[in-house]
Coordinates of C-alpha atoms in Angstrom, one line a residue:
M260 CA -36.9 52.1 85.7
D261 CA -40.5 53.2 84.6
I262 CA -40.3 54.4 81.3
T263 CA -43.0 56.6 79.6
R264 CA -43.3 55.9 76.0
E265 CA -45.3 58.6 74.1
G266 CA -44.8 57.2 70.6
P267 CA -41.8 57.6 68.4
A268 CA -39.6 60.7 68.3
I269 CA -37.7 61.6 65.6
G270 CA -34.5 63.8 64.9
I271 CA -34.5 66.5 62.1
D272 CA -31.6 68.1 60.7
L273 CA -33.1 71.1 59.1
G274 CA -30.3 72.3 56.4
T275 CA -29.9 75.2 54.4
T276 CA -29.7 73.0 51.3
N277 CA -30.7 69.6 52.3
S278 CA -32.7 68.2 55.4
C279 CA -32.4 64.6 56.9
V280 CA -34.8 62.7 59.2
A281 CA -34.0 59.5 61.5
V282 CA -35.5 57.7 64.4
V283 CA -34.2 55.1 66.7
E284 CA -35.6 51.6 66.1
G285 CA -34.6 48.6 68.3
N286 CA -31.0 48.8 68.8
Q287 CA -29.9 51.3 66.1
V288 CA -30.6 54.4 64.4
T289 CA -32.3 54.6 61.0
I290 CA -31.7 57.4 58.8
I291 CA -35.2 57.4 56.9
H292 CA -35.4 57.6 53.1
N293 CA -37.9 60.0 51.1
D294 CA -40.2 58.8 48.3
Q295 CA -37.1 59.0 45.9
G296 CA -35.2 56.6 48.1
K297 CA -32.6 59.4 49.2
F298 CA -31.6 59.9 52.7
T299 CA -31.5 63.7 52.4
T300 CA -34.0 65.8 50.9
P301 CA -33.5 69.2 49.4
S302 CA -34.7 72.1 51.5
C303 CA -36.6 73.3 48.6
I304 CA -40.3 74.3 47.9
A305 CA -42.0 75.4 44.8
F306 CA -45.6 77.0 44.0
T307 CA -47.3 76.3 40.8
E308 CA -50.9 77.1 39.6
S309 CA -52.3 74.0 40.9
E310 CA -50.0 72.8 43.8
R311 CA -46.8 73.1 46.3
L312 CA -44.0 70.9 45.3
F313 CA -41.4 69.7 47.9
G314 CA -37.8 68.6 48.0
E315 CA -36.7 66.6 44.9
A316 CA -39.8 67.5 42.8
A317 CA -39.4 71.1 43.6
K318 CA -35.7 71.3 42.8
N319 CA -36.1 69.5 39.5
Q320 CA -38.8 72.0 38.1
A321 CA -36.7 75.0 39.4
P322 CA -35.2 75.8 35.8
R323 CA -38.7 76.4 34.5
N324 CA -40.3 77.8 37.5
P325 CA -37.5 79.8 39.2
T326 CA -39.4 82.8 40.6
N327 CA -41.5 80.4 42.6
T328 CA -39.1 77.8 43.7
I329 CA -37.7 78.8 47.3
T330 CA -34.3 77.8 48.5
D331 CA -32.0 78.9 51.2
A332 CA -35.0 79.9 53.6
K333 CA -32.8 78.9 56.4
R334 CA -30.7 82.1 55.5
L335 CA -33.6 84.2 56.2
I336 CA -34.9 82.7 59.3
G337 CA -34.9 85.3 62.3
M338 CA -33.2 88.0 60.3
R339 CA -34.3 91.4 59.5
F340 CA -34.6 92.5 55.6
S341 CA -32.2 95.5 56.1
D342 CA -29.5 93.0 57.3
P343 CA -26.7 93.5 54.7
T344 CA -26.4 89.8 54.5
V345 CA -30.0 89.5 53.7
Q346 CA -29.8 92.3 51.1
S347 CA -26.6 90.5 49.4
D348 CA -28.3 87.2 49.3
I349 CA -31.2 88.7 47.3
K350 CA -29.1 89.4 44.5
F351 CA -28.6 85.9 43.9
W352 CA -32.2 84.6 44.4
P353 CA -34.6 84.5 41.5
F354 CA -37.5 84.7 44.0
R355 CA -38.6 88.0 45.2
V356 CA -37.9 89.0 49.2
V357 CA -39.8 92.0 50.3
A358 CA -39.7 94.0 53.5
G359 CA -42.5 92.7 55.8
P360 CA -43.8 93.8 59.2
K361 CA -41.1 94.6 61.6
D362 CA -38.5 94.7 58.8
R363 CA -39.0 90.9 58.6
P364 CA -38.2 89.6 55.2
M365 CA -41.1 87.7 53.4
I366 CA -40.8 85.8 50.2
T367 CA -43.2 86.7 47.4
V368 CA -44.7 83.8 45.2
Q369 CA -47.4 83.2 42.6
Y370 CA -49.6 80.2 44.0
Q371 CA -53.0 79.4 42.4
G372 CA -53.4 82.5 40.8
R373 CA -52.5 84.6 43.5
E374 CA -49.8 86.7 45.0
M375 CA -48.6 84.8 48.2
H376 CA -46.2 86.1 51.0
Y377 CA -44.5 84.0 53.6
F378 CA -42.1 84.5 56.3
A379 CA -39.3 82.3 56.4
E380 CA -40.7 80.5 59.4
E381 CA -43.4 79.5 57.1
I382 CA -41.1 78.1 54.4
S383 CA -39.2 76.2 56.9
S384 CA -42.3 74.7 58.6
M385 CA -43.3 73.4 55.1
I386 CA -39.9 71.6 55.0
L387 CA -40.2 70.2 58.4
M388 CA -43.8 69.1 57.4
K389 CA -42.3 67.1 54.5
M390 CA -39.6 65.7 56.6
R391 CA -42.4 64.7 59.3
Q392 CA -44.6 63.0 56.6
I393 CA -41.5 61.1 55.5
A394 CA -41.2 59.7 59.0
E395 CA -44.6 58.9 59.4
E396 CA -45.1 57.1 56.1
Y397 CA -42.0 54.9 57.1
L398 CA -43.1 54.4 60.5
G399 CA -46.7 53.8 59.9
C400 CA -48.0 55.9 62.4
P401 CA -48.3 59.6 63.5
V402 CA -45.1 61.6 64.7
T403 CA -45.5 64.7 66.4
N404 CA -42.3 64.7 68.9
A405 CA -39.1 65.8 67.7
V406 CA -35.4 67.1 68.3
I407 CA -34.6 69.7 65.7
T408 CA -31.0 71.0 65.0
V409 CA -29.9 74.1 64.6
P410 CA -26.3 75.7 63.8
A411 CA -24.5 76.4 67.0
Y412 CA -23.8 79.9 66.1
F413 CA -27.6 80.8 65.5
N414 CA -28.5 83.9 67.6
D415 CA -31.4 84.1 69.7
S416 CA -33.9 85.3 67.2
Q417 CA -32.7 82.5 64.7
R418 CA -33.6 79.9 67.5
Q419 CA -36.8 81.1 68.4
A420 CA -37.9 81.5 64.7
T421 CA -36.9 77.9 64.3
K422 CA -38.9 76.7 67.3
D423 CA -42.0 78.4 65.7
A424 CA -41.6 76.7 62.4
G425 CA -41.7 73.6 64.4
A426 CA -44.9 74.8 65.8
I427 CA -46.3 75.6 62.8
A428 CA -45.5 72.2 61.4
G429 CA -47.5 70.4 64.1
L430 CA -44.2 69.3 66.0
N431 CA -43.6 69.3 69.6
I432 CA -40.1 70.3 69.9
L433 CA -38.5 68.3 72.7
R434 CA -35.3 70.4 72.3
L435 CA -33.4 72.6 69.8
T436 CA -29.8 71.0 69.6
N437 CA -26.5 72.7 68.3
E438 CA -25.6 70.6 65.0
P439 CA -22.0 70.3 66.0
T440 CA -23.3 68.7 69.4
A441 CA -25.7 66.3 67.7
A442 CA -22.9 65.2 65.5
A443 CA -20.6 64.7 68.6
I444 CA -23.5 62.2 69.9
A445 CA -23.5 60.6 66.7
Y446 CA -19.6 60.1 67.1
G447 CA -19.7 59.1 70.4
F448 CA -22.3 56.8 70.0
G449 CA -20.7 54.7 67.0
Q450 CA -17.2 54.8 68.6
N451 CA -18.6 53.8 72.4
D452 CA -16.9 56.7 73.7
C453 CA -19.8 57.1 76.2
S454 CA -17.9 54.3 78.3
R455 CA -14.3 55.0 77.1
R456 CA -11.7 57.3 78.2
M457 CA -11.9 61.1 78.0
K458 CA -11.8 62.6 74.5
T459 CA -11.5 66.2 73.4
V460 CA -13.0 66.6 70.1
L461 CA -13.4 69.3 67.8
V462 CA -16.4 69.0 65.4
F463 CA -15.9 71.2 62.2
D464 CA -19.6 71.3 60.4
L465 CA -19.4 73.0 57.0
G466 CA -22.8 72.9 55.5
G467 CA -24.8 74.6 52.5
G468 CA -25.3 77.8 54.4
T469 CA -23.3 77.9 57.7
V470 CA -20.1 76.8 59.2
D471 CA -20.0 75.8 62.7
V472 CA -17.0 74.8 65.1
S473 CA -17.6 73.1 68.6
L474 CA -15.3 71.9 70.9
L475 CA -16.5 69.2 73.5
I476 CA -15.2 66.9 76.1
I477 CA -16.8 63.6 76.0
N478 CA -16.3 61.6 79.2
K479 CA -18.3 58.5 80.3
G480 CA -21.8 59.7 78.7
R481 CA -21.1 63.5 79.4
F482 CA -21.2 65.8 76.3
E483 CA -19.7 69.2 77.6
V484 CA -19.5 72.2 75.0
K485 CA -16.5 73.9 76.1
A486 CA -16.8 76.8 73.4
T487 CA -18.5 77.4 70.0
A488 CA -17.5 79.5 67.0
G489 CA -18.6 80.0 63.6
D490 CA -20.5 81.8 60.7
T491 CA -24.2 81.6 59.8
H492 CA -23.6 83.0 56.6
L493 CA -20.8 80.8 54.9
G494 CA -21.2 77.4 53.3
G495 CA -21.6 75.9 50.0
E496 CA -24.3 78.3 48.7
D497 CA -21.4 80.8 48.7
F498 CA -19.0 78.8 46.9
D499 CA -21.8 78.2 44.2
N500 CA -22.3 81.9 44.1
R501 CA -18.7 82.3 42.8
M502 CA -18.7 79.5 40.4
V503 CA -21.9 81.3 38.9
D504 CA -20.4 84.5 38.9
Y505 CA -17.4 83.1 37.0
F506 CA -19.6 81.4 34.4
V507 CA -21.8 84.5 33.7
E508 CA -18.5 86.3 32.7
E509 CA -17.5 83.6 30.7
F510 CA -20.8 83.3 28.8
K511 CA -20.6 87.1 28.1
M512 CA -17.0 87.0 27.1
K513 CA -17.7 84.3 24.5
H514 CA -21.3 85.5 23.5
R515 CA -21.4 89.2 24.1
L516 CA -24.7 88.3 26.2
D517 CA -25.2 89.0 29.8
I518 CA -27.7 86.4 31.7
S519 CA -27.0 88.0 34.8
S520 CA -30.7 89.2 35.0
N521 CA -32.3 86.2 33.3
F522 CA -33.4 83.9 36.1
R523 CA -34.2 81.0 34.4
A524 CA -30.9 81.0 32.7
L525 CA -29.1 81.6 36.2
R526 CA -31.0 78.9 37.8
R527 CA -30.1 76.2 35.3
L528 CA -26.5 77.5 35.5
R529 CA -26.4 77.1 39.2
T530 CA -27.6 73.4 39.3
A531 CA -24.6 72.7 36.6
C532 CA -22.4 74.6 39.2
E533 CA -23.5 72.5 42.3
S534 CA -23.0 69.4 40.4
A535 CA -19.7 70.4 38.9
K536 CA -18.8 71.3 42.7
C537 CA -19.6 67.9 43.9
S538 CA -17.7 66.2 41.1
L539 CA -14.7 68.4 42.2
S540 CA -14.5 66.7 45.6
T541 CA -13.5 63.3 43.6
A542 CA -12.2 64.8 40.4
F543 CA -9.7 67.0 39.2
E544 CA -11.8 68.7 36.4
A545 CA -15.7 68.9 36.0
Q546 CA -17.8 69.6 32.9
I547 CA -20.5 72.1 32.5
H548 CA -23.2 71.5 30.0
V549 CA -26.3 73.5 29.8
D550 CA -28.5 72.9 26.6
V551 CA -30.0 76.4 25.2
L552 CA -29.0 78.2 28.5
Y553 CA -30.0 81.8 26.7
E554 CA -31.2 83.0 23.5
G555 CA -31.1 79.3 21.9
I556 CA -27.2 79.0 22.6
D557 CA -25.7 75.8 24.3
F558 CA -23.4 76.4 27.0
H559 CA -20.3 73.8 27.6
S560 CA -17.4 74.7 29.8
K561 CA -15.3 73.2 32.5
I562 CA -13.8 73.8 35.8
S563 CA -10.9 72.4 37.1
R564 CA -10.2 71.9 40.9
V565 CA -7.4 74.7 40.9
K566 CA -9.8 77.0 39.4
F567 CA -12.5 76.3 41.8
E568 CA -10.3 76.5 44.7
E569 CA -8.8 79.9 43.3
L570 CA -12.4 81.5 43.0
N571 CA -12.8 80.5 46.6
K572 CA -9.5 80.9 48.3
D573 CA -10.7 83.7 50.7
L574 CA -14.0 81.9 51.6
F575 CA -12.1 78.6 52.1
E576 CA -9.5 80.3 54.2
K577 CA -12.7 82.3 56.0
C578 CA -13.8 78.7 56.9
I579 CA -10.9 77.8 59.0
D580 CA -11.0 81.1 61.3
P581 CA -13.8 80.0 63.6
V582 CA -11.3 77.2 64.7
G583 CA -8.7 79.4 66.0
I584 CA -11.4 81.1 67.7
C585 CA -13.0 78.2 69.2
L586 CA -9.6 76.9 70.6
K587 CA -8.9 80.1 72.1
D588 CA -12.2 80.4 73.8
A589 CA -11.9 77.0 75.5
N590 CA -8.2 77.8 76.2
V591 CA -7.1 74.4 74.7
D592 CA -4.3 74.1 72.4
K593 CA -4.0 72.2 69.0
E594 CA -2.1 69.1 70.6
S595 CA -4.7 68.3 72.9
I596 CA -7.4 67.5 70.5
D597 CA -7.9 63.8 70.1
D598 CA -10.1 64.1 66.9
V599 CA -11.4 66.5 64.2
V600 CA -14.6 65.3 63.3
L601 CA -15.9 66.6 59.9
V602 CA -19.5 67.0 59.4
G603 CA -21.7 68.8 56.7
G604 CA -21.5 68.4 52.9
S605 CA -19.3 71.0 52.0
S606 CA -16.8 69.5 54.6
R607 CA -15.9 67.0 51.6
I608 CA -14.1 69.8 49.5
P609 CA -10.3 68.7 49.3
K610 CA -9.2 72.3 49.8
V611 CA -10.8 72.8 53.0
Q612 CA -9.7 69.5 54.2
M613 CA -6.3 70.4 53.6
L614 CA -6.4 74.1 55.3
L615 CA -8.0 72.1 58.3
Q616 CA -5.2 69.4 58.3
D617 CA -2.4 72.3 57.9
F618 CA -4.0 73.9 60.8
F619 CA -3.5 70.8 63.2
N620 CA -0.2 70.5 61.9
G621 CA -1.1 67.2 59.7
K622 CA -3.4 65.7 62.1
E623 CA -5.4 63.0 60.2
L624 CA -9.1 64.3 60.1
C625 CA -12.1 61.9 61.6
K626 CA -14.2 60.5 58.5
R627 CA -15.6 57.9 60.4
I628 CA -19.3 59.3 60.4
H629 CA -21.3 60.0 57.3
P630 CA -21.0 64.0 56.7
D631 CA -24.6 64.4 55.6
E632 CA -26.4 61.8 58.1
A633 CA -24.6 62.4 61.3
I634 CA -26.6 65.6 62.7
A635 CA -30.0 63.6 62.0
Y636 CA -28.3 60.6 63.7
G637 CA -27.3 62.3 67.0
A638 CA -30.5 64.3 67.1
A639 CA -32.4 60.8 66.7
L640 CA -30.4 59.4 69.8
E641 CA -31.3 62.6 71.7
A642 CA -35.1 62.5 70.7
A643 CA -35.2 58.7 72.0
K644 CA -33.6 59.6 75.3
L645 CA -35.7 62.6 75.9
N646 CA -39.0 61.0 74.9
G647 CA -38.1 57.8 76.6
N648 CA -38.8 55.3 73.8
A649 CA -35.3 53.5 72.9
C650 CA -35.2 49.8 73.5
D651 CA -33.3 48.4 76.1
Q652 CA -29.9 48.1 74.5
V653 CA -30.1 51.9 73.2
W654 CA -31.5 52.9 76.7
E655 CA -28.6 51.1 78.3
K656 CA -25.9 53.4 76.3
M657 CA -27.9 56.4 76.3
Q658 CA -29.4 56.5 79.9
D659 CA -26.1 58.3 81.0
L660 CA -26.1 60.9 78.4
V661 CA -25.7 64.3 79.7
L662 CA -25.4 67.4 77.3
V663 CA -24.1 70.5 78.6
D664 CA -23.9 73.1 75.7
V665 CA -22.9 76.8 75.7
T666 CA -24.5 80.1 74.5
P667 CA -22.7 81.4 71.3
L668 CA -22.7 85.0 71.8
S669 CA -22.7 87.4 74.8
L670 CA -26.0 88.6 76.0
G671 CA -26.4 91.9 77.9
V672 CA -28.1 95.4 78.4
Q673 CA -27.5 98.7 77.3
V674 CA -26.6 101.2 79.9
E675 CA -27.1 105.0 79.8
D676 CA -24.0 106.0 77.8
G677 CA -24.8 103.2 74.9
E678 CA -22.5 100.9 76.4
M679 CA -23.0 97.0 76.3
F680 CA -22.9 95.6 79.4
V681 CA -22.7 92.0 79.7
I682 CA -24.5 89.7 81.7
V683 CA -24.2 86.4 80.2
P684 CA -20.8 86.1 78.5
R685 CA -20.4 83.9 75.5
N686 CA -19.6 80.0 76.0
T687 CA -21.6 80.1 79.1
P688 CA -22.9 76.7 79.8
I689 CA -26.8 76.5 79.3
P690 CA -29.2 76.1 80.9
T691 CA -28.2 79.2 83.1
K692 CA -29.8 82.0 85.2
K693 CA -27.9 85.3 85.8
E694 CA -28.9 88.1 87.6
K695 CA -27.7 91.8 88.2
A696 CA -28.7 94.7 90.2
F697 CA -29.2 98.2 88.5
T698 CA -30.4 101.7 89.4
T699 CA -32.0 104.6 88.1
Y700 CA -29.9 107.4 86.4
H701 CA -32.1 110.5 87.2
D702 CA -34.0 111.5 90.5
N703 CA -37.7 110.5 90.7
Q704 CA -37.2 108.2 87.7
T705 CA -40.4 106.0 87.4
T706 CA -39.8 104.0 84.3
V707 CA -36.5 102.5 82.9
S708 CA -36.1 101.1 79.2
I709 CA -34.4 97.9 79.1
K710 CA -33.0 97.0 75.8
V711 CA -31.4 93.5 75.3
Y712 CA -28.5 92.9 73.0
E713 CA -26.3 90.2 71.8
G714 CA -22.9 90.2 70.6
E715 CA -19.2 91.0 71.2
R716 CA -18.7 94.5 70.5
P717 CA -18.5 97.3 73.4
A718 CA -21.1 99.6 72.1
T719 CA -24.6 98.4 71.5
F720 CA -24.8 100.1 68.3
D721 CA -22.6 97.5 66.8
N722 CA -24.4 94.5 68.3
N723 CA -27.8 92.9 67.7
L724 CA -30.8 94.4 69.4
L725 CA -33.0 91.1 70.5
G726 CA -36.0 93.3 72.5
Q727 CA -37.0 95.7 74.7
F728 CA -39.4 96.4 77.5
K729 CA -40.2 98.7 80.1
L730 CA -40.3 98.4 83.8
S731 CA -42.8 100.9 85.3
G732 CA -44.2 102.0 88.6
I733 CA -40.6 102.4 90.2
R734 CA -40.9 104.0 93.5
R735 CA -39.7 108.0 93.4
A736 CA -36.5 108.3 94.7
P737 CA -33.1 110.1 94.3
R738 CA -31.0 108.8 91.6
G739 CA -29.2 105.8 92.4
I740 CA -31.5 104.6 95.4
P741 CA -33.9 102.3 93.7
R742 CA -32.8 98.7 93.2
I743 CA -33.5 96.9 90.1
I744 CA -32.8 93.5 89.7
E745 CA -32.4 92.3 86.1
C746 CA -32.5 88.5 85.4
F747 CA -31.4 86.5 82.4
E748 CA -32.7 82.9 82.0
I749 CA -31.5 80.9 79.1
D750 CA -33.2 77.1 78.6
E751 CA -32.0 74.1 77.2
N752 CA -33.2 75.2 73.8
G753 CA -30.8 78.4 74.0
I754 CA -34.4 80.5 74.2
L755 CA -33.6 83.7 76.0
T756 CA -36.3 85.1 78.8
V757 CA -35.3 88.4 80.5
S758 CA -37.1 89.9 83.6
A759 CA -36.8 93.3 85.7
E760 CA -38.1 93.7 88.9
D761 CA -38.2 96.8 91.3
T762 CA -37.3 95.4 94.6
S763 CA -39.1 98.0 96.5
T764 CA -42.4 97.7 94.8
Q765 CA -41.8 94.1 93.6
H766 CA -43.5 95.3 90.3
K767 CA -41.7 92.8 87.5
E768 CA -42.0 92.7 83.8
K769 CA -40.2 90.4 81.5
I770 CA -40.1 89.5 77.6
T771 CA -39.3 86.1 75.9
I772 CA -36.8 86.7 73.2
T773 CA -37.0 83.8 72.5
N774 CA -33.5 51.4 51.5
D775 CA -32.3 50.4 48.1
K776 CA -34.9 52.5 45.9
G777 CA -33.0 54.6 43.2
R778 CA -30.0 52.6 43.5
L779 CA -28.2 50.5 40.9
S780 CA -29.1 47.1 40.6
K781 CA -26.7 44.0 41.2
K782 CA -27.1 43.4 37.4
E783 CA -25.9 47.0 36.3
I784 CA -23.2 46.8 38.8
D785 CA -21.8 43.4 37.6
K786 CA -21.9 45.1 33.9
M787 CA -20.3 48.0 35.0
M788 CA -17.5 46.2 36.7
R789 CA -16.9 44.0 33.6
E790 CA -16.7 47.2 31.4
A791 CA -14.3 49.1 34.1
E792 CA -12.0 46.0 33.6
K793 CA -12.0 46.0 30.1
H794 CA -11.4 49.6 29.7
K795 CA -8.8 49.8 32.9
A796 CA -5.7 50.8 31.0
E797 CA -7.9 53.6 29.1
D798 CA -9.2 54.8 32.7
D799 CA -5.9 54.6 34.5
K800 CA -4.4 56.8 31.6
Y801 CA -7.4 59.3 31.6
R802 CA -6.8 59.8 35.7
R803 CA -3.0 60.0 35.1
R804 CA -3.3 62.8 32.4
I805 CA -6.0 64.8 34.5
K806 CA -3.8 64.2 37.7
A807 CA -0.8 65.4 35.6
K808 CA -2.6 68.5 34.1
Y809 CA -4.0 69.3 37.7
Q810 CA -0.4 69.5 39.2
L811 CA 1.2 71.5 36.3
E812 CA -2.1 73.9 36.4
N813 CA -1.6 73.9 40.5
Y814 CA 2.2 75.0 40.1
I815 CA 1.5 77.4 37.6
Y816 CA -0.8 79.3 39.6
E817 CA 1.5 79.1 42.7
M818 CA 4.2 80.6 40.6
N819 CA 2.1 83.5 39.5
N820 CA 0.9 84.1 43.2
A821 CA 4.1 84.1 44.5
M822 CA 5.5 86.5 42.0
V823 CA 3.2 89.3 43.7
R824 CA 4.5 88.4 47.1
V825 CA 8.5 88.0 46.3
N826 CA 10.5 90.8 45.3
F827 CA 12.6 89.1 42.4
P828 CA 15.5 90.9 40.4
P829 CA 14.3 92.4 37.3
K830 CA 16.0 89.9 35.0
D831 CA 14.7 87.1 37.0
R832 CA 11.1 88.4 37.2
T833 CA 11.2 88.6 33.1
K834 CA 12.6 85.3 33.0
I835 CA 9.8 83.8 35.3
E836 CA 7.1 85.6 33.5
D837 CA 8.0 84.7 30.4
A838 CA 8.0 80.8 31.6
I839 CA 4.4 81.3 32.7
K840 CA 3.0 82.7 30.0
R841 CA 4.8 80.1 27.7
A842 CA 3.4 77.1 30.2
M843 CA -0.4 78.7 30.1
R844 CA -0.3 78.9 26.1
W845 CA 0.8 75.2 26.0
L846 CA -1.6 74.2 28.6
E847 CA -4.2 75.7 27.0
R848 CA -3.4 74.2 23.3
N849 CA -2.7 70.7 24.7
Q850 CA -5.4 69.5 27.0
Q851 CA -5.3 66.1 25.6
A852 CA -1.6 65.6 25.8
E853 CA -0.2 62.4 27.2
P854 CA 0.6 62.4 31.0
S855 CA 4.4 62.3 30.4
A856 CA 4.3 65.7 28.4
F857 CA 2.4 67.3 31.2
E858 CA 5.2 65.9 33.6
R859 CA 8.0 67.2 31.7
K860 CA 6.6 70.6 31.2
L861 CA 6.2 70.7 35.1
K862 CA 9.9 69.5 35.5
E863 CA 10.9 72.6 33.1
L864 CA 9.0 75.0 35.4
E865 CA 10.5 73.6 38.6
T866 CA 14.1 73.6 36.9
L867 CA 13.7 77.4 36.6
W868 CA 12.0 78.1 39.6
N869 CA 13.6 76.1 42.4
P870 CA 17.2 77.7 42.0
L871 CA 15.5 81.3 42.0
T872 CA 13.7 80.6 44.9
L873 CA 16.2 79.1 47.1
V874 CA 18.8 82.0 46.2
G875 CA 15.7 84.5 47.0

């Protein structure tokens, strides 16, 4: 086989919170570390009087320069300024976002003494340039070819905007690939599933800004997406927002000061909340420490996993909703799923995993692939396949790779009465081309206006307008006589081109909507192991106390929530309410009690609660 080698091609996971880049080298995929020795880079850009800062450097100076430090640009890409989600996000961002041309959001910063305005595509292109630079420094040669991943539920304008960002960054986009599909490739490649029996796999991707669910059939190198669902505005950033709001209120209650309009204080508090959120994935309690948070006041607090789960209860449940939608659209039942694959940093959250496992009736979740690196890993494999520069071992494994993705939303046009006429139903395999014949509504009509929408609502008013154009020069005739063919064509990147042609005049119009650096040394590890062994008894006692306290706190919350749902007799209700109040007071005063004390208190509540529940 004659393979054209055009230099290395990379895979880039362009994330809301963090980004990652990978390349196929020899017979393996390499996740490329940045200049900090880390395999993910914050999707963060900062502007100062003298320079732009990227990644870790930008994030580290954010508390000092919050209004000129840009994060979450992915949440703005392809959006309109007037979109409710954009207006909601603006409240949490210290940097200014204003309405630009055609209602496109623009980010305003001070850079080198001047006020500068940037579209989200420009900010995303800066992140992509940083990822490209990371790859070039590692590989020692120029890199232009890349596969970039996008959320499966990104709409057409968001995909096109991402493609534009790649072009601004000087990248030749070989393909835009859906993030869950890239993760499935990593899963299949790692498990040698390209040559094994057919598998039905559900990929659950919960990142910093989006949740995506895709159901795929993997069979002998063919990755066929059957359905996809998700929310492009739900993820770890939203969980952080809830924590920030909680601690803003706590600070106000303790010190009678409102920090909600102080961007510097909020940025420092958010950083502490992000760290606490990560800690709560493995610990039952996390500390919040921010020195001189506001007006010289140090802020020290803590949050339990139970409280974190309580703050985000509705959001966690909302993350699971797309799973049911995806299964329904694919016409597949829970029992047919061979593996539920977790992807994205926020998929580590224990409560999310518990809800997902409960949905699948206790099925063990697949955690064999790295949630932060899997998407870039899969994108690099597809890049090597498309670019033809994989080594023989990888090529042999990848040559039969076939990706069949789907369009996430229905696409159609507005008809005379404002109805949405669907031409491409959602979850249609792509690339695809579909045509539909229309006609005129009025006698001697020579021009028709074609408005292209995406969405699932019956009225176009409730859906998203992608674009519009006019077809002129139609032959004059009574209404219903002219024959106008409207064609929707979607390429492998999910980019849409719509055309309309008058068959009598053949006049046609169209529109394209379209390392070890930074790690602990062996000496340090050995020292810590000795210290851990020395204090093992103390550590075990601490862990038992935290776990026992968590179990008691969780039980109190469950009782409290049940009181709202269950109609207890007045006598029993009073008894339970008194017990809850006593337990909460005891818990507040005995944070450092022995593990056995927490266990005894839990037993007391169970002794009271269980008989009443059984009777109810």
